[in-house]
Coordinates of C-alpha atoms in Angstrom, one line a residue:
Chain J
M124 CA 16.5 0.6 40.6
T125 CA 18.1 2.0 37.5
L126 CA 16.6 4.5 35.1
E127 CA 16.8 1.9 32.3
F128 CA 14.8 -0.6 34.3
L129 CA 12.1 1.9 35.1
V130 CA 11.8 3.1 31.5
A131 CA 11.9 -0.4 30.0
S132 CA 9.4 -1.8 32.4
S133 CA 7.0 1.1 31.9
I134 CA 7.2 0.6 28.2
G135 CA 6.6 -3.1 28.6
V136 CA 3.5 -2.5 30.8
L137 CA 2.1 0.1 28.3
V138 CA 2.6 -2.3 25.4
A139 CA 1.0 -5.2 27.3
G140 CA -2.0 -3.1 28.2
G141 CA -2.2 -1.6 24.7
I142 CA -2.1 -5.0 23.0
Y143 CA -4.7 -6.5 25.4
L144 CA -7.1 -3.6 24.8
A145 CA -6.5 -3.5 21.0
L146 CA -7.5 -7.2 20.8
R147 CA -10.9 -6.5 22.5
G148 CA -14.0 -6.6 20.4
R149 CA -15.4 -3.1 20.9
T150 CA -14.1 0.0 19.3
F151 CA -13.8 2.2 22.4
Q152 CA -11.5 -0.3 24.1
V153 CA -9.5 -0.8 20.9
V154 CA -9.0 3.0 20.5
L155 CA -7.8 3.2 24.1
G156 CA -5.5 0.2 23.4
L157 CA -4.1 2.0 20.3
T158 CA -3.5 5.1 22.4
L159 CA -1.6 3.2 25.1
F160 CA 0.4 1.3 22.4
S161 CA 1.4 4.5 20.7
Y162 CA 2.5 6.0 24.0
A163 CA 4.7 3.1 24.5
V164 CA 6.1 3.4 21.0
N165 CA 6.8 7.1 21.5
L166 CA 8.7 6.3 24.7
F167 CA 10.6 3.6 23.0
L168 CA 11.6 5.9 20.2
F169 CA 12.7 8.5 22.7
A170 CA 14.8 5.9 24.5
S171 CA 16.4 4.7 21.2
G172 CA 18.9 7.6 21.5
R173 CA 20.1 6.2 24.8
L174 CA 19.1 7.5 28.2
T175 CA 21.3 10.3 29.4
L176 CA 21.1 12.6 32.4
N177 CA 22.1 16.3 32.5
A178 CA 23.6 16.2 29.0
P179 CA 23.4 19.2 26.6
P180 CA 20.7 18.6 24.0
I181 CA 22.7 19.6 20.9
W182 CA 26.2 18.7 20.0
S183 CA 28.8 21.2 21.0
K184 CA 32.5 21.0 20.4
T185 CA 33.4 21.3 24.1
V186 CA 31.4 18.3 25.3
S187 CA 31.8 14.7 24.4
D188 CA 28.6 13.5 26.1
Y189 CA 25.4 14.9 24.7
A190 CA 21.8 13.9 24.4
D191 CA 20.9 12.6 20.9
P192 CA 18.7 15.3 19.3
L193 CA 17.4 13.1 16.5
P194 CA 15.0 10.8 18.5
Q195 CA 13.3 13.9 19.9
A196 CA 12.6 15.1 16.4
L197 CA 11.4 11.6 15.5
V198 CA 9.2 11.4 18.5
L199 CA 7.6 14.7 17.7
T200 CA 6.8 13.6 14.2
A201 CA 5.5 10.3 15.6
I202 CA 3.3 12.0 18.2
V203 CA 1.7 14.3 15.6
I204 CA 1.0 11.4 13.2
T205 CA -0.4 9.0 15.8
F206 CA -2.5 11.8 17.3
G207 CA -4.0 12.5 13.9
M208 CA -4.6 8.9 13.2
T209 CA -6.2 8.2 16.6
A210 CA -8.5 11.2 16.2
F211 CA -9.5 9.8 12.8
A212 CA -10.1 6.4 14.3
V213 CA -12.3 7.9 17.1
V214 CA -14.4 9.8 14.6
L215 CA -14.7 6.8 12.3
A216 CA -15.6 4.4 15.2
L217 CA -18.3 6.8 16.4
R218 CA -19.7 7.3 12.9
S219 CA -19.7 3.6 12.3
F220 CA -21.5 3.0 15.6
L221 CA -24.1 5.6 14.9
E222 CA -24.7 4.4 11.3
T223 CA -24.6 0.6 11.9
G224 CA -25.8 0.4 15.5
S225 CA -22.9 -1.9 16.4
D226 CA -19.5 -1.1 17.8
Q227 CA -18.0 -4.5 17.2
V228 CA -14.7 -4.2 15.4
D229 CA -15.1 -7.3 13.4
G230 CA -18.2 -5.8 11.8
D231 CA -20.6 -8.5 12.9
D232 CA -24.1 -7.3 13.4
A233 CA -24.1 -8.5 17.0
P234 CA -26.7 -6.5 18.8
C235 CA -25.4 -4.4 21.6
A236 CA -26.4 -5.1 25.1
P237 CA -29.7 -3.3 26.1
G238 CA -29.1 0.3 26.7
D239 CA -25.8 0.3 24.7
G240 CA -27.0 1.3 21.4
P241 CA -27.5 4.9 20.2
S242 CA -30.9 5.1 21.8
A243 CA -33.3 7.6 20.5
D244 CA -33.0 9.5 23.8
A245 CA -29.3 9.9 23.5
R246 CA -29.6 11.4 20.1
R247 CA -32.5 13.7 20.9
E248 CA -31.7 15.1 24.3
P249 CA -29.2 17.9 24.3
R250 CA -26.3 17.4 26.7
A251 CA -26.2 19.7 29.7
Chain C
M213 CA 21.5 23.0 -9.8
S214 CA 19.8 22.8 -13.2
L215 CA 16.1 22.4 -13.6
T216 CA 16.5 18.8 -14.7
A217 CA 18.2 18.0 -11.4
H218 CA 15.2 19.3 -9.5
L219 CA 12.9 17.0 -11.6
A220 CA 13.6 14.3 -9.0
I221 CA 11.3 16.0 -6.5
A222 CA 8.6 16.8 -9.1
P223 CA 6.5 13.7 -8.4
I224 CA 6.2 14.9 -4.8
V225 CA 5.8 18.6 -5.4
I226 CA 3.2 18.3 -8.3
P227 CA 0.5 16.6 -6.2
A228 CA 1.4 18.6 -3.1
L229 CA 0.5 21.8 -5.1
A230 CA -2.4 20.3 -7.0
A231 CA -4.2 19.0 -3.9
P232 CA -4.8 22.4 -2.1
L233 CA -5.6 24.0 -5.4
A234 CA -8.3 21.4 -6.2
L235 CA -9.6 21.8 -2.6
L236 CA -10.0 25.5 -3.0
L237 CA -11.6 25.3 -6.5
M238 CA -13.9 22.3 -5.9
R239 CA -16.9 24.1 -4.6
R240 CA -17.0 27.1 -6.9
T241 CA -15.7 25.8 -10.2
R242 CA -15.8 22.0 -10.2
H243 CA -14.6 21.7 -13.8
L244 CA -11.4 23.6 -13.0
A245 CA -10.7 21.3 -10.1
V246 CA -11.1 18.3 -12.2
S247 CA -8.8 19.8 -14.9
I248 CA -6.2 20.5 -12.2
S249 CA -6.4 16.9 -11.0
F250 CA -5.9 15.6 -14.6
A251 CA -3.1 18.1 -15.3
S252 CA -1.4 17.0 -12.1
C253 CA -1.6 13.3 -13.1
A254 CA -0.4 14.1 -16.6
A255 CA 2.5 16.1 -15.2
M256 CA 3.4 13.3 -12.9
L257 CA 3.4 10.8 -15.8
L258 CA 5.6 13.1 -17.8
A259 CA 8.0 13.6 -15.0
A260 CA 8.1 9.9 -14.3
L261 CA 8.8 9.1 -17.9
V262 CA 11.6 11.6 -18.1
L263 CA 13.1 10.0 -14.9
L264 CA 12.6 6.5 -16.4
N265 CA 14.5 7.5 -19.4
A266 CA 17.2 9.2 -17.4
S267 CA 17.7 6.2 -15.2
A268 CA 18.0 3.9 -18.1
D269 CA 21.8 4.5 -18.3
G270 CA 22.2 3.0 -14.8
T271 CA 23.2 6.1 -12.9
I272 CA 21.7 6.5 -9.4
R273 CA 20.6 10.0 -9.0
T274 CA 20.1 11.5 -5.5
Y275 CA 18.4 14.6 -4.4
A276 CA 19.3 16.1 -1.1
L277 CA 16.4 17.9 0.5
G278 CA 17.4 21.3 1.7
D279 CA 20.9 20.4 0.3
W280 CA 21.7 18.7 3.6
P281 CA 24.3 16.0 2.6
A282 CA 23.5 12.3 3.2
P283 CA 23.4 10.7 5.7
F284 CA 22.4 13.7 7.8
G285 CA 19.6 15.0 5.6
I286 CA 16.9 13.2 3.8
V287 CA 17.7 12.1 0.3
L288 CA 15.6 11.0 -2.5
V289 CA 17.0 8.2 -4.6
I290 CA 16.1 7.7 -8.2
D291 CA 17.2 4.5 -9.7
R292 CA 15.7 2.1 -12.3
L293 CA 13.3 0.5 -9.9
S294 CA 11.9 3.7 -8.4
S295 CA 11.5 5.2 -11.9
I296 CA 9.5 2.1 -12.9
M297 CA 7.3 2.4 -9.8
L298 CA 6.8 6.1 -10.3
T299 CA 5.7 5.6 -13.9
L300 CA 3.4 2.8 -12.9
A301 CA 1.8 4.9 -10.1
A302 CA 1.3 7.8 -12.5
T303 CA -0.3 5.5 -15.1
M304 CA -2.6 4.0 -12.5
S305 CA -3.6 7.4 -11.3
M306 CA -4.6 8.4 -14.8
I307 CA -6.7 5.3 -15.3
A308 CA -8.4 5.6 -11.9
L309 CA -9.0 9.3 -12.4
I310 CA -10.6 8.8 -15.9
H311 CA -12.9 6.2 -14.5
A312 CA -13.8 8.2 -11.4
V313 CA -14.7 11.3 -13.6
V314 CA -16.5 9.3 -16.3
T315 CA -18.7 7.4 -13.8
R316 CA -19.1 10.5 -11.7
A317 CA -17.7 8.7 -8.6
D318 CA -15.8 11.9 -7.8
R319 CA -19.1 13.7 -7.2
K320 CA -20.1 11.5 -4.2
G321 CA -18.1 13.7 -1.9
W322 CA -16.5 17.1 -1.9
H323 CA -12.9 16.1 -1.4
F324 CA -12.3 13.4 -3.9
H325 CA -9.7 15.2 -6.0
P326 CA -7.6 16.7 -3.2
L327 CA -7.5 13.3 -1.4
F328 CA -6.6 11.6 -4.7
Q329 CA -3.7 13.9 -5.1
F330 CA -2.5 13.4 -1.5
Q331 CA -2.7 9.7 -2.2
M332 CA -0.4 10.1 -5.1
L333 CA 1.9 12.3 -3.0
G334 CA 2.3 9.5 -0.5
L335 CA 2.8 6.8 -3.1
N336 CA 5.4 8.8 -5.1
G337 CA 7.2 9.8 -1.9
A338 CA 7.4 6.2 -0.7
F339 CA 8.9 5.2 -4.0
L340 CA 11.5 8.0 -4.0
T341 CA 12.8 8.3 -0.5
G342 CA 16.1 6.9 0.6
D343 CA 15.5 7.4 4.3
L344 CA 13.7 4.9 6.5
F345 CA 11.9 7.4 8.7
N346 CA 10.9 9.4 5.7
L347 CA 9.5 6.2 4.3
F348 CA 7.3 5.9 7.4
V349 CA 6.1 9.4 7.0
F350 CA 5.1 8.9 3.3
F351 CA 3.4 5.6 4.4
E352 CA 1.3 7.6 6.8
V353 CA 0.5 10.2 4.1
L354 CA -0.7 7.5 1.7
L355 CA -2.6 5.8 4.5
I356 CA -4.5 8.8 5.8
A357 CA -5.5 9.6 2.2
S358 CA -6.5 6.0 1.6
Y359 CA -8.6 5.9 4.7
S360 CA -10.6 8.8 3.5
L361 CA -10.7 7.6 -0.1
M362 CA -11.8 4.2 1.0
L363 CA -14.8 5.8 2.9
H364 CA -15.6 7.9 -0.2
G365 CA -19.3 7.5 -0.9
Q366 CA -19.9 6.3 2.6
G367 CA -22.5 3.8 3.7
P368 CA -22.5 1.2 6.5
A369 CA -20.5 -1.5 4.6
R370 CA -17.7 1.0 4.0
L371 CA -17.7 2.3 7.5
K372 CA -17.5 -1.2 9.0
A373 CA -14.7 -2.3 6.7
G374 CA -13.1 1.1 7.3
V375 CA -12.8 0.6 11.1
Q376 CA -10.9 -2.6 10.6
Y377 CA -8.7 -1.1 7.9
V378 CA -7.8 1.9 10.0
I379 CA -7.1 -0.1 13.2
V380 CA -5.0 -2.7 11.4
N381 CA -2.9 0.0 9.8
I382 CA -2.4 2.0 13.0
V383 CA -1.1 -1.1 14.7
G384 CA 1.1 -1.7 11.6
S385 CA 2.5 1.9 11.8
S386 CA 3.3 1.4 15.5
L387 CA 5.2 -1.7 14.7
F388 CA 7.0 0.1 12.0
L389 CA 8.1 2.8 14.5
I390 CA 9.4 0.1 16.9
A391 CA 11.5 -1.5 14.2
L392 CA 12.8 2.0 13.3
G393 CA 13.6 2.7 16.9
L394 CA 15.6 -0.5 17.2
L395 CA 17.5 0.1 14.0
Y396 CA 18.3 3.7 15.0
A397 CA 19.4 2.6 18.4
L398 CA 21.7 0.0 16.8
T399 CA 23.2 2.0 13.9
G400 CA 22.6 5.6 14.8
T401 CA 21.4 6.4 11.3
L402 CA 18.2 6.4 9.3
N403 CA 19.6 6.7 5.8
M404 CA 19.1 3.2 4.2
A405 CA 22.4 3.2 2.4
D406 CA 24.3 4.3 5.5
M407 CA 22.4 1.8 7.6
G408 CA 23.4 -1.0 5.3
L409 CA 27.1 -0.1 5.9
R410 CA 26.8 0.3 9.6
V411 CA 24.9 -2.9 10.1
A412 CA 27.9 -4.8 8.8
A413 CA 30.0 -3.2 11.6
L414 CA 27.8 -4.3 14.5
G415 CA 29.3 -6.3 17.3
P416 CA 28.1 -9.9 18.3
D417 CA 26.0 -8.6 21.2
D418 CA 23.7 -6.7 18.9
Q419 CA 23.0 -9.4 16.4
G420 CA 19.9 -10.6 18.2
L421 CA 18.3 -7.2 18.3
L422 CA 19.2 -6.6 14.6
R423 CA 17.5 -9.8 13.7
V424 CA 14.4 -8.8 15.6
A425 CA 14.4 -5.4 13.9
A426 CA 14.8 -7.0 10.4
L427 CA 11.9 -9.4 10.9
L428 CA 9.7 -6.7 12.5
L429 CA 10.3 -4.3 9.6
V430 CA 9.6 -6.9 7.0
S431 CA 6.5 -8.0 8.8
V432 CA 5.2 -4.5 8.6
F433 CA 5.8 -4.4 4.9
A434 CA 4.2 -7.8 4.6
L435 CA 1.1 -6.4 6.3
K436 CA 1.0 -3.6 3.7
A437 CA 1.5 -6.2 0.9
A438 CA -1.3 -8.4 2.4
L439 CA 0.9 -11.4 2.8
V440 CA -0.8 -14.4 4.5
P441 CA -1.4 -14.5 7.5
L442 CA -1.5 -10.6 7.5
H443 CA -4.0 -10.4 4.6
L444 CA -7.3 -10.5 6.5
W445 CA -7.9 -6.8 6.2
L446 CA -7.8 -6.6 2.4
P447 CA -10.7 -8.5 0.9
R448 CA -13.5 -6.7 2.7
T449 CA -11.8 -3.3 2.4
Y450 CA -11.1 -3.5 -1.3
A451 CA -14.4 -5.1 -2.2
V452 CA -16.5 -2.3 -0.7
T453 CA -14.2 0.6 -1.9
T454 CA -15.5 2.7 -4.8
P455 CA -14.1 0.7 -7.8
A456 CA -12.3 3.6 -9.3
I457 CA -10.4 4.0 -6.1
A458 CA -10.0 0.3 -5.6
S459 CA -8.2 0.2 -8.9
L460 CA -5.7 2.7 -7.6
F461 CA -5.4 0.7 -4.4
A462 CA -4.1 -2.2 -6.5
I463 CA -0.8 -0.4 -6.3
M464 CA -0.9 0.1 -2.5
T465 CA -0.1 -3.6 -1.8
K466 CA 2.7 -3.2 -4.3
V467 CA 4.2 -0.5 -2.1
G468 CA 4.7 -3.2 0.6
V469 CA 6.4 -5.4 -2.0
Y470 CA 8.5 -2.6 -3.3
S471 CA 9.6 -1.8 0.3
I472 CA 10.7 -5.4 0.8
I473 CA 12.6 -5.4 -2.5
R474 CA 14.2 -2.1 -1.6
V475 CA 15.1 -2.6 2.1
V476 CA 16.1 -6.2 2.4
P477 CA 19.1 -6.2 -0.1
Q478 CA 20.1 -2.7 1.0
I479 CA 20.1 -3.1 4.8
F480 CA 19.9 -6.8 5.5
G481 CA 22.1 -8.0 2.6
D482 CA 25.2 -10.2 2.7
G483 CA 27.1 -8.0 5.2
A484 CA 24.4 -8.0 7.9
G485 CA 25.8 -10.8 10.1
A486 CA 23.0 -12.7 11.8
A487 CA 20.4 -10.6 10.1
A488 CA 21.7 -11.3 6.6
W489 CA 18.7 -12.2 4.5
A490 CA 16.9 -12.9 7.8
P491 CA 13.4 -12.6 6.3
A492 CA 14.2 -14.8 3.3
P493 CA 13.4 -18.2 4.8
Y494 CA 9.9 -17.1 5.8
L495 CA 9.1 -15.3 2.6
L496 CA 8.7 -18.3 0.3
P497 CA 6.2 -20.3 2.4
A498 CA 4.3 -17.2 3.2
A499 CA 4.2 -16.2 -0.5
A500 CA 3.1 -19.6 -1.6
L501 CA 0.4 -19.6 1.0
T502 CA -0.7 -16.2 -0.1
A503 CA -1.0 -17.3 -3.7
V504 CA -3.1 -20.3 -2.6
V505 CA -5.4 -18.3 -0.3
G506 CA -5.8 -15.5 -2.9
F507 CA -6.8 -17.8 -5.8
A508 CA -8.9 -20.0 -3.5
G509 CA -10.7 -16.7 -2.7
V510 CA -11.1 -16.0 -6.5
F511 CA -12.6 -19.5 -6.7
V512 CA -15.3 -18.9 -4.1
A513 CA -15.9 -15.2 -4.4
R514 CA -19.6 -14.2 -4.5
N515 CA -19.2 -11.1 -6.5
L516 CA -16.7 -9.5 -9.0
S517 CA -15.2 -6.9 -6.7
E518 CA -14.5 -9.5 -4.0
Q519 CA -13.0 -11.7 -6.7
A520 CA -10.8 -8.8 -7.8
A521 CA -9.7 -8.2 -4.2
Y522 CA -8.7 -11.9 -3.8
A523 CA -7.0 -11.8 -7.2
V524 CA -4.8 -8.9 -5.9
I525 CA -3.8 -11.1 -2.9
G526 CA -3.1 -14.0 -5.2
S527 CA -1.0 -12.0 -7.5
T528 CA 1.0 -10.5 -4.6
G529 CA 1.7 -14.1 -3.5
T530 CA 2.9 -15.1 -7.0
L531 CA 5.0 -12.0 -7.1
L532 CA 6.7 -12.7 -3.7
I533 CA 7.4 -16.3 -4.7
A534 CA 9.7 -14.7 -7.3
V535 CA 11.1 -12.1 -4.9
A536 CA 11.9 -14.7 -2.3
G537 CA 14.6 -16.1 -4.6
W538 CA 16.7 -13.0 -4.2
Q539 CA 18.6 -13.7 -7.4
P540 CA 19.0 -11.2 -10.2
D541 CA 16.8 -13.2 -12.6
T542 CA 14.0 -14.0 -10.1
L543 CA 13.9 -10.3 -9.1
A544 CA 13.8 -9.3 -12.8
A545 CA 10.9 -11.6 -13.3
A546 CA 9.2 -10.2 -10.2
I547 CA 9.6 -6.6 -11.5
Y548 CA 8.0 -7.5 -14.8
Y549 CA 5.2 -9.3 -13.0
L550 CA 4.7 -6.5 -10.5
V551 CA 3.8 -4.0 -13.3
H552 CA 1.6 -6.6 -14.9
S553 CA -0.3 -7.6 -11.8
T554 CA -1.0 -4.0 -10.7
L555 CA -2.6 -3.2 -14.1
A556 CA -4.5 -6.5 -14.1
G557 CA -5.9 -6.0 -10.6
A558 CA -7.0 -2.5 -11.6
A559 CA -8.7 -3.8 -14.8
L560 CA -10.6 -6.3 -12.7
F561 CA -12.0 -3.7 -10.3
L562 CA -12.9 -1.4 -13.2
V563 CA -14.7 -4.2 -15.1
A564 CA -16.6 -5.1 -11.9
D565 CA -17.8 -1.6 -11.8
V566 CA -18.8 -1.6 -15.5
V567 CA -20.9 -4.7 -14.9
A568 CA -22.4 -3.4 -11.6
R569 CA -23.5 -0.1 -13.2
R570 CA -25.5 -2.0 -15.9
R571 CA -27.2 -4.7 -13.8
A572 CA -29.1 -2.4 -11.4
S573 CA -30.1 -4.4 -8.3
F574 CA -28.0 -7.4 -9.3
G575 CA -24.8 -5.4 -9.0
D576 CA -21.7 -7.4 -9.6
T577 CA -22.9 -10.6 -7.8
A578 CA -22.0 -13.8 -9.6
T579 CA -25.6 -14.8 -10.1
P580 CA -27.6 -14.9 -13.4
G581 CA -29.7 -11.8 -14.0
P582 CA -31.7 -10.3 -16.9
V583 CA -29.8 -9.3 -20.0
F584 CA -28.2 -6.0 -19.6
S585 CA -27.0 -3.4 -22.1
Q586 CA -23.7 -3.9 -23.9
R587 CA -23.4 -7.3 -22.3
Q588 CA -21.1 -8.7 -25.0
L589 CA -18.7 -5.8 -24.7
A590 CA -18.6 -6.0 -21.0
G591 CA -18.1 -9.7 -21.2
L592 CA -15.2 -9.2 -23.6
L593 CA -13.5 -6.8 -21.2
F594 CA -14.1 -9.2 -18.3
M595 CA -12.5 -12.0 -20.3
A596 CA -9.5 -10.0 -21.1
A597 CA -9.1 -8.9 -17.5
A598 CA -9.5 -12.4 -16.3
I599 CA -7.0 -13.7 -18.8
A600 CA -4.5 -11.1 -17.6
A601 CA -5.2 -11.8 -13.9
T602 CA -4.8 -15.6 -14.2
G603 CA -1.8 -15.4 -16.5
L604 CA -3.0 -17.0 -19.8
P605 CA -1.6 -16.0 -23.2
P606 CA -1.6 -13.6 -25.0
L607 CA -1.6 -11.0 -22.3
S608 CA 1.5 -10.2 -20.2
G609 CA 0.5 -12.4 -17.2
F610 CA 1.5 -15.4 -19.2
I611 CA 5.0 -14.0 -19.9
G612 CA 5.3 -12.9 -16.3
K613 CA 4.5 -16.3 -14.9
L614 CA 6.7 -18.0 -17.4
L615 CA 9.6 -15.8 -16.4
I616 CA 9.0 -16.5 -12.7
L617 CA 8.8 -20.3 -13.3
E618 CA 11.9 -20.2 -15.4
S619 CA 13.9 -18.1 -12.9
V620 CA 13.0 -19.9 -9.7
F621 CA 14.0 -23.2 -11.2
D622 CA 17.6 -22.9 -9.7
T623 CA 16.5 -21.8 -6.3
P624 CA 15.8 -24.2 -3.4
G625 CA 12.1 -25.0 -3.0
W626 CA 11.4 -24.5 -6.7
G627 CA 9.1 -27.6 -6.7
W628 CA 6.8 -25.8 -4.2
A629 CA 6.9 -22.6 -6.3
W630 CA 6.1 -24.4 -9.5
G631 CA 3.3 -26.5 -7.9
V632 CA 1.7 -23.5 -6.3
I633 CA 1.9 -21.2 -9.3
L634 CA 0.6 -23.8 -11.7
A635 CA -2.2 -25.0 -9.4
T636 CA -3.3 -21.5 -8.5
T637 CA -3.5 -20.6 -12.2
L638 CA -5.9 -23.5 -12.8
I639 CA -8.0 -22.6 -9.8
G640 CA -8.1 -18.9 -10.9
V641 CA -9.2 -19.9 -14.4
I642 CA -12.0 -22.0 -13.1
G643 CA -13.0 -19.3 -10.6
F644 CA -13.2 -16.6 -13.3
A645 CA -15.0 -18.9 -15.7
R646 CA -17.6 -19.6 -13.1
T647 CA -18.4 -16.0 -12.4
G648 CA -18.1 -15.0 -16.0
S649 CA -20.5 -17.7 -17.3
A650 CA -23.0 -16.9 -14.5
I651 CA -23.0 -13.2 -15.4
F652 CA -22.5 -13.1 -19.1
W653 CA -24.0 -16.4 -20.4
K654 CA -26.8 -17.3 -18.2
E655 CA -29.9 -15.1 -18.0
T656 CA -33.1 -14.9 -16.1
P657 CA -36.3 -13.4 -17.6
P658 CA -36.5 -9.7 -16.8
T659 CA -38.6 -8.8 -13.8
D660 CA -41.8 -7.0 -14.6
G661 CA -41.6 -3.3 -14.7
A662 CA -37.8 -3.1 -14.4
R663 CA -36.5 -1.3 -17.4
P664 CA -32.9 -2.0 -18.5
V665 CA -30.4 0.5 -17.3
V666 CA -29.0 2.6 -20.1
V667 CA -25.4 3.6 -19.6
S668 CA -23.1 5.1 -22.2
K669 CA -20.1 3.1 -23.3
A670 CA -17.8 5.8 -21.9
D671 CA -17.2 4.0 -18.6
M672 CA -15.6 1.2 -20.6
A673 CA -12.7 3.5 -21.5
A674 CA -10.7 3.1 -18.3
P675 CA -10.7 -0.8 -18.3
A676 CA -10.0 -0.8 -22.0
I677 CA -7.0 1.4 -21.4
A678 CA -5.7 -0.9 -18.7
I679 CA -6.1 -3.9 -21.0
A680 CA -4.5 -2.1 -23.9
L681 CA -1.5 -1.3 -21.6
L682 CA -1.4 -5.0 -20.6
A683 CA -1.2 -5.9 -24.3
A684 CA 1.5 -3.3 -24.8
W685 CA 3.4 -4.7 -21.8
S686 CA 3.1 -8.1 -23.5
I687 CA 4.3 -6.8 -26.9
G688 CA 7.1 -4.8 -25.3
A689 CA 8.2 -7.6 -23.1
G690 CA 11.7 -7.6 -24.6
P691 CA 12.7 -4.1 -23.6
A692 CA 10.6 -4.3 -20.5
T693 CA 12.4 -7.4 -19.2
A694 CA 15.8 -6.0 -20.1
Y695 CA 15.0 -2.9 -18.1
G696 CA 13.7 -5.0 -15.2
A697 CA 16.8 -7.2 -15.3
A698 CA 19.0 -4.1 -15.1
A699 CA 16.8 -2.8 -12.2
A700 CA 17.2 -6.1 -10.4
N701 CA 21.0 -6.0 -10.7
Q702 CA 21.0 -2.4 -9.5
I703 CA 18.9 -3.3 -6.4
L704 CA 21.1 -6.3 -5.5
D705 CA 24.3 -4.2 -5.8
A706 CA 23.8 -2.5 -2.4
A707 CA 27.4 -1.3 -2.3
A708 CA 27.1 0.7 -5.5
T709 CA 23.9 2.3 -4.3
A710 CA 25.6 3.2 -1.0
R711 CA 28.4 4.8 -2.9
A712 CA 26.0 6.8 -5.1
V713 CA 23.9 7.9 -2.1
L714 CA 26.7 8.8 0.3
G715 CA 28.7 10.5 -2.4
E716 CA 31.9 8.5 -1.9
P717 CA 34.1 7.7 -4.9

């Protein structure tokens, strides 16, 4: 099994799982889906500089084969941005759940299953 | 470098400095923070006008950040189109800020002014950058600011719509990154001008991937522009947003349109092999459908802000019908209509707010209510905004639609374009007439004990400015179309842009 096959198939599995979860109706699953999806995207960006083994990271005049440094910088930026965005989405989803009593992404007022909602107990009792 | 050369980066630096200052001053001396916000918008407008004037001679100015030469560093590119967009963004920011301060919408949360400035930072950056990854970063800046601004004022309706808006845009950003990764893997560059040159040199094996990347990238821009079928996030989001901010958001969909206009001729132009004009065949049907869906929404909307949101979708559709021609004259018409439709969309949101503030519990719903104060004046503003949004004379929408109809006449599929534009105009007129007559002409007896809301006329200033600018855009149509035509020619001449950006003779 080659390195390319491994990386490509793991990106594929992550994307498939991410898209499946992102299409679900509840915010928690959607957020998890977005996380998986952004992992896949980060790996993909990383691989866009080609997969190389044992190559120096930065160009030097003595070597002809080096790892492309730019995708690493891009991935770093992308990680920071998606991390921030995901954190925002989590807080927003939680806030929306507490304020509207529904964690449906499509905003319908579908009541949650019994015990799902922000019950009075959950809000009152301090967590151990 | 002289000071004027550094002016190119002023539209990014000004809000970047104003935002933290406003943040620091907001709690102690609110008035100072508000003045800083106004001063920043005025400075942006001034800088944009100077750049607009400087770009009029047709030179493409570049600004290498950190003095790293293109294509290795990030460059800002100032040509006619980006100057037009910068001026438009600064004007819109001024109008939105005036309305927010006059209606005290900025006092509903602590961080209105800093977020507003960051929003402008993202918008200006997206209009200026000549680097694809940098475009992504500025998209994220304007998105994160827009998430918070959209939630400004809070409440369950905003939170619900906000969850959808944020999730849709995070998925969109991820797709943007995939397209970027593909393009970087294929060409080894992120500079748009350089990428355009390298795409032409790709071998036959890579053409399929290039086509995928082109379509994916344009899909992401179409999501931002709310093109059918990627428009579903917009109506609910814009309808619940604080109107002063929604009026600024009218330019956010135009960022998507701008990116399509910028990227397609530059990267996927004639030389791009299998990907040459790859998105073009899909753009016209999608745009026509967008116009139909948008104005159908105007027809059935239950309240004015929802109607304004659908009018934004409809105008984007009309705009992209012109863009989809990819000829100099269709693009020129599109640029003229782009400015018009942004101002008209903003005017609609502001008028909706003016009405909602006076009707107490009736808000801006399209149902008859008791007579409210300054009804005739508000009705006049609504009529002017509706005339602008549907494209009736004498405001600039009429000239814009006329230019589009005339320019698409030579392109394939012109029959569809004509049919859609004319039919949607009729539907739009009927839709606005319906809501307008319900709100301004019909009345119900006042409910007992409810005193009429007394509001000063000051909140009519911002919509009046927007409408005055539309009138000015109509009167100045001659020079405006000339500038737009020159901008369109400049955009379509990708080789000249590449020479200017990469500094080759």
